[in-house]
Amino acid sequence: MSASELVFKSASELATLIRDKQVSSAEVTRAHLDRMAEVEGAIHAFLHVNEGAVDAAKAVDAKIASGEKISELAGVPVAIKDILCTVDMPSTAASRILEGWIPPYDATVVARSREAGLVPLGKTNLDEFAMGSSTEFSAYGPSRNPWDTDRIPGGSGGGSAAAVAAFEAPIAFGSDTGGSIRQPAAVTGSVGFKPTYGGASRFGAIALASSLDQVGPVSRNVLDAALFHDVFTGYDAKDSTSLNYNWPSMAEAARLGAKEGSLKGLRIGVVKELNGEGFQPGVKALFNELVELATAAGAEIVEVSAPHFDYATAAYYLILPAEASSNLAKYDAVRFGLRVAPNEAATIEEVMSATREAGFGPEVKRRIILGTYALSAGYYDAYYGSAQQVRTLIQRDFENAFAKADVLISPAAPTTAFKIGERVNDPMAMYLNDITTIPANMAGIPAGSIPMGLADEDGLPVGVQIMAGIKKDDLMYKVAATLEALLAEKHGGSVLDKAPRSYALKGGAK
Ligand code: GLN
């Protein structure tokens, strides 16, 4: 097999080849670095390339040669969303305010992936501080969708999704506060899961909204995501919201789901509110086909209604800015990051204000203003208080829905990838795009997206979202793996098999 073919293999295939000593981790890593050098000019998935990647791979090879059992994914390269702290690479959250900042520690999830023998390839692009749905709010320029470089790869984790869909990395870290793993996965034809809140450590994950943030896997198939999930999740004493729970193996669940090939005995809830107005016809059509496929495979389909989901986006865009405005107060030009002094005699307040003015982009400023307003004395109850009440109602909607169904499904995003520039000056249009993904974060439940086909009208990938109850991550993976297998059987392969493998920037692209 030629080195360039390695990049089209899945993480589990690569791990097997490495374990059987058919290829070394160093060779696999070099193949991915070469692929990055070849396509990054058009895709721009990465903000930083790990210069130590090949050395890290060689160290893993040496351990494998000495017979050490490291993990099922040992030697496989991984891309890391630049919201996660890495001790050997800058960690910027795609913001100017953290340009060049190298943290003194690794995020727990990153440390665990290194211990498992995964090889970091670099840091991936995102909307600044993970605020956005397109990566256009990155201070370092947007990433591009491998299916059409004039289009967005989703956001905030568009870099991770684009890296995976452009075969630059077999797996990647994402983070999901309101959909930043699932929506990018949906619009790039890749796979992404958000664990139950508290399932993955947030220690060293640069905080956006602490009560909503979760780190999760991005990949090209369900098994790879599940294997990767098993590597980095689980209790961490350094995160006070981490769940001390004996999690089953997600990989086992995924393998079981793929093998079973039937959905007999499973009640699948179709959420009425997550497939209505504003959903693209091609998205709806594929979703209806998926429901038919699930029915044919023996699932019992139940329609469930979640009336408060209609208010989820509005409530989220109060809770998130409120928490973000407080989390981002630490970028004060004193402790770390950028410092801008307007003149030599400037006071600390003037330095702080000049730094925040220069260091934050427009979307971050918009949310800090929204958040501080929502939390201000006279408005706290009217805005933040009501939003929290809505959050409780959404949680109750889920409880009711899960009394009728084992898992819930919906389209993962209302539309396919939109054009770069189309919504960047229209915050409302950008926010409304998150309608499908936000409810899961509001309730802390696990949710993921797998590709279900290409939309008729534009030939672009569409994802189906699978949601399960709290701590039922294994059920989510199992059902996702069964659906993936049924879809592959029906379409004669996976959606990403049809993805372009070389890219060119078109006329309008910069
Ligand atoms: N698009 C959502 C937002 O802009 C989701 C962000 C995220 O999950 N980090 O807030």
Short mmCIF file of N, CA and C in Angstrom, two decimals, residues 125-186:
data_model
loop_
_atom_site.label_atom_id
_atom_site.label_comp_id
_atom_site.label_asym_id
_atom_site.label_seq_id
_atom_site.Cartn_x
_atom_site.Cartn_y
_atom_site.Cartn_z
N ASN A 125 -8.91 24.77 13.51
CA ASN A 125 -9.57 26.08 13.49
C ASN A 125 -10.99 26.00 14.05
N LEU A 126 -11.48 27.13 14.51
CA LEU A 126 -12.83 27.21 15.09
C LEU A 126 -13.28 28.67 15.05
N ASP A 127 -14.55 28.89 15.29
CA ASP A 127 -15.00 30.26 15.53
C ASP A 127 -14.38 30.71 16.85
N GLU A 128 -14.02 31.98 16.93
CA GLU A 128 -13.34 32.51 18.12
C GLU A 128 -14.08 32.10 19.40
N PHE A 129 -13.36 31.48 20.31
CA PHE A 129 -13.92 30.98 21.57
C PHE A 129 -15.14 30.08 21.36
N ALA A 130 -15.18 29.44 20.19
CA ALA A 130 -16.26 28.49 19.86
C ALA A 130 -17.62 29.15 19.73
N MET A 131 -17.62 30.45 19.38
CA MET A 131 -18.88 31.17 19.19
C MET A 131 -19.18 31.29 17.71
N GLY A 132 -20.05 30.42 17.21
CA GLY A 132 -20.42 30.52 15.81
C GLY A 132 -20.78 29.19 15.21
N SER A 133 -21.22 29.21 13.96
CA SER A 133 -21.67 27.99 13.30
C SER A 133 -21.02 27.84 11.92
N SER A 134 -19.88 28.51 11.71
CA SER A 134 -19.32 28.50 10.35
C SER A 134 -17.79 28.60 10.28
N THR A 135 -17.12 28.83 11.37
CA THR A 135 -15.67 29.17 11.48
C THR A 135 -15.32 30.52 10.86
N GLU A 136 -16.33 31.25 10.39
CA GLU A 136 -16.02 32.57 9.83
C GLU A 136 -15.62 33.57 10.92
N PHE A 137 -15.92 33.25 12.17
CA PHE A 137 -15.52 34.16 13.26
C PHE A 137 -14.14 33.83 13.82
N SER A 138 -13.43 32.91 13.19
CA SER A 138 -12.03 32.69 13.59
C SER A 138 -11.24 33.97 13.29
N ALA A 139 -10.36 34.37 14.22
CA ALA A 139 -9.53 35.55 13.95
C ALA A 139 -8.48 35.25 12.88
N TYR A 140 -8.34 33.97 12.51
CA TYR A 140 -7.29 33.58 11.57
C TYR A 140 -7.84 33.13 10.22
N GLY A 141 -9.07 33.52 9.91
CA GLY A 141 -9.67 33.20 8.62
C GLY A 141 -10.45 31.90 8.67
N PRO A 142 -11.47 31.76 7.80
CA PRO A 142 -12.36 30.59 7.86
C PRO A 142 -11.69 29.31 7.36
N SER A 143 -12.24 28.18 7.80
CA SER A 143 -11.93 26.89 7.17
C SER A 143 -12.95 26.71 6.05
N ARG A 144 -12.65 25.75 5.17
CA ARG A 144 -13.54 25.55 4.03
C ARG A 144 -14.05 24.13 3.96
N ASN A 145 -15.25 23.99 3.40
CA ASN A 145 -15.88 22.67 3.33
C ASN A 145 -15.26 21.86 2.19
N PRO A 146 -14.73 20.67 2.50
CA PRO A 146 -14.10 19.86 1.45
C PRO A 146 -15.05 19.51 0.30
N TRP A 147 -16.36 19.53 0.53
CA TRP A 147 -17.31 19.21 -0.53
C TRP A 147 -17.45 20.37 -1.51
N ASP A 148 -17.20 21.57 -1.05
CA ASP A 148 -17.31 22.77 -1.88
C ASP A 148 -16.61 23.88 -1.11
N THR A 149 -15.45 24.29 -1.62
CA THR A 149 -14.61 25.22 -0.85
C THR A 149 -15.20 26.64 -0.77
N ASP A 150 -16.30 26.88 -1.47
CA ASP A 150 -16.99 28.17 -1.32
C ASP A 150 -17.93 28.15 -0.12
N ARG A 151 -18.05 26.97 0.52
CA ARG A 151 -19.02 26.83 1.60
C ARG A 151 -18.34 26.61 2.95
N ILE A 152 -19.13 26.89 4.00
CA ILE A 152 -18.64 26.75 5.37
C ILE A 152 -18.58 25.25 5.75
N PRO A 153 -17.64 24.90 6.62
CA PRO A 153 -17.59 23.52 7.10
C PRO A 153 -18.34 23.36 8.42
N GLY A 154 -19.22 24.32 8.73
CA GLY A 154 -19.92 24.31 10.01
C GLY A 154 -19.07 24.96 11.08
N GLY A 155 -19.66 25.08 12.27
CA GLY A 155 -18.92 25.71 13.36
C GLY A 155 -19.56 25.40 14.69
N SER A 156 -18.91 25.63 15.78
CA SER A 156 -17.61 26.23 15.75
C SER A 156 -16.50 25.29 15.30
N GLY A 157 -16.69 23.97 15.45
CA GLY A 157 -15.59 23.06 15.16
C GLY A 157 -15.45 22.71 13.70
N GLY A 158 -15.51 23.70 12.83
CA GLY A 158 -15.38 23.44 11.39
C GLY A 158 -14.02 22.91 11.02
N GLY A 159 -12.98 23.32 11.75
CA GLY A 159 -11.62 22.86 11.45
C GLY A 159 -11.50 21.36 11.67
N SER A 160 -12.00 20.89 12.80
CA SER A 160 -11.91 19.45 13.09
C SER A 160 -12.69 18.64 12.07
N ALA A 161 -13.91 19.10 11.75
CA ALA A 161 -14.75 18.36 10.79
C ALA A 161 -14.12 18.38 9.40
N ALA A 162 -13.59 19.54 8.99
CA ALA A 162 -12.97 19.64 7.67
C ALA A 162 -11.72 18.77 7.60
N ALA A 163 -10.94 18.74 8.68
CA ALA A 163 -9.71 17.93 8.70
C ALA A 163 -10.05 16.45 8.49
N VAL A 164 -11.12 16.00 9.14
CA VAL A 164 -11.53 14.60 9.04
C VAL A 164 -12.11 14.32 7.65
N ALA A 165 -12.97 15.23 7.16
CA ALA A 165 -13.63 15.01 5.87
C ALA A 165 -12.67 15.18 4.70
N ALA A 166 -11.56 15.91 4.92
CA ALA A 166 -10.57 16.09 3.85
C ALA A 166 -9.42 15.08 3.99
N PHE A 167 -9.61 14.08 4.85
CA PHE A 167 -8.62 13.00 5.03
C PHE A 167 -7.26 13.52 5.51
N GLU A 168 -7.31 14.60 6.31
CA GLU A 168 -6.07 15.11 6.91
C GLU A 168 -5.83 14.45 8.26
N ALA A 169 -6.89 13.96 8.88
CA ALA A 169 -6.80 13.26 10.17
C ALA A 169 -7.95 12.26 10.22
N PRO A 170 -7.69 11.05 10.76
CA PRO A 170 -8.80 10.08 10.83
C PRO A 170 -9.79 10.41 11.95
N ILE A 171 -9.29 11.04 13.01
CA ILE A 171 -10.16 11.43 14.13
C ILE A 171 -9.72 12.79 14.65
N ALA A 172 -10.65 13.48 15.31
CA ALA A 172 -10.33 14.80 15.83
C ALA A 172 -11.13 15.05 17.10
N PHE A 173 -10.57 15.92 17.93
CA PHE A 173 -11.31 16.39 19.09
C PHE A 173 -12.24 17.53 18.67
N GLY A 174 -13.46 17.50 19.20
CA GLY A 174 -14.36 18.63 19.05
C GLY A 174 -14.83 19.08 20.42
N SER A 175 -15.55 20.18 20.46
CA SER A 175 -16.24 20.57 21.69
C SER A 175 -17.60 21.10 21.29
N ASP A 176 -18.59 20.84 22.13
CA ASP A 176 -19.98 21.10 21.74
C ASP A 176 -20.70 21.80 22.88
N THR A 177 -21.06 23.04 22.65
CA THR A 177 -21.76 23.86 23.65
C THR A 177 -23.21 24.04 23.22
N GLY A 178 -23.40 24.09 21.89
CA GLY A 178 -24.75 24.23 21.34
C GLY A 178 -24.83 23.53 19.99
N GLY A 179 -23.85 22.68 19.69
CA GLY A 179 -23.89 21.97 18.42
C GLY A 179 -22.57 21.93 17.67
N SER A 180 -21.52 22.43 18.25
CA SER A 180 -20.25 22.62 17.53
C SER A 180 -19.53 21.35 17.12
N ILE A 181 -19.98 20.20 17.60
CA ILE A 181 -19.47 18.93 17.06
C ILE A 181 -20.45 18.43 16.00
N ARG A 182 -21.76 18.48 16.33
CA ARG A 182 -22.76 17.82 15.48
C ARG A 182 -23.04 18.55 14.17
N GLN A 183 -23.18 19.87 14.22
CA GLN A 183 -23.50 20.60 12.98
C GLN A 183 -22.33 20.54 11.98
N PRO A 184 -21.07 20.74 12.42
CA PRO A 184 -19.97 20.58 11.46
C PRO A 184 -19.91 19.15 10.90
N ALA A 185 -20.17 18.16 11.76
CA ALA A 185 -20.18 16.77 11.26
C ALA A 185 -21.26 16.64 10.18
N ALA A 186 -22.44 17.19 10.46
CA ALA A 186 -23.56 17.07 9.52
C ALA A 186 -23.22 17.67 8.16
#
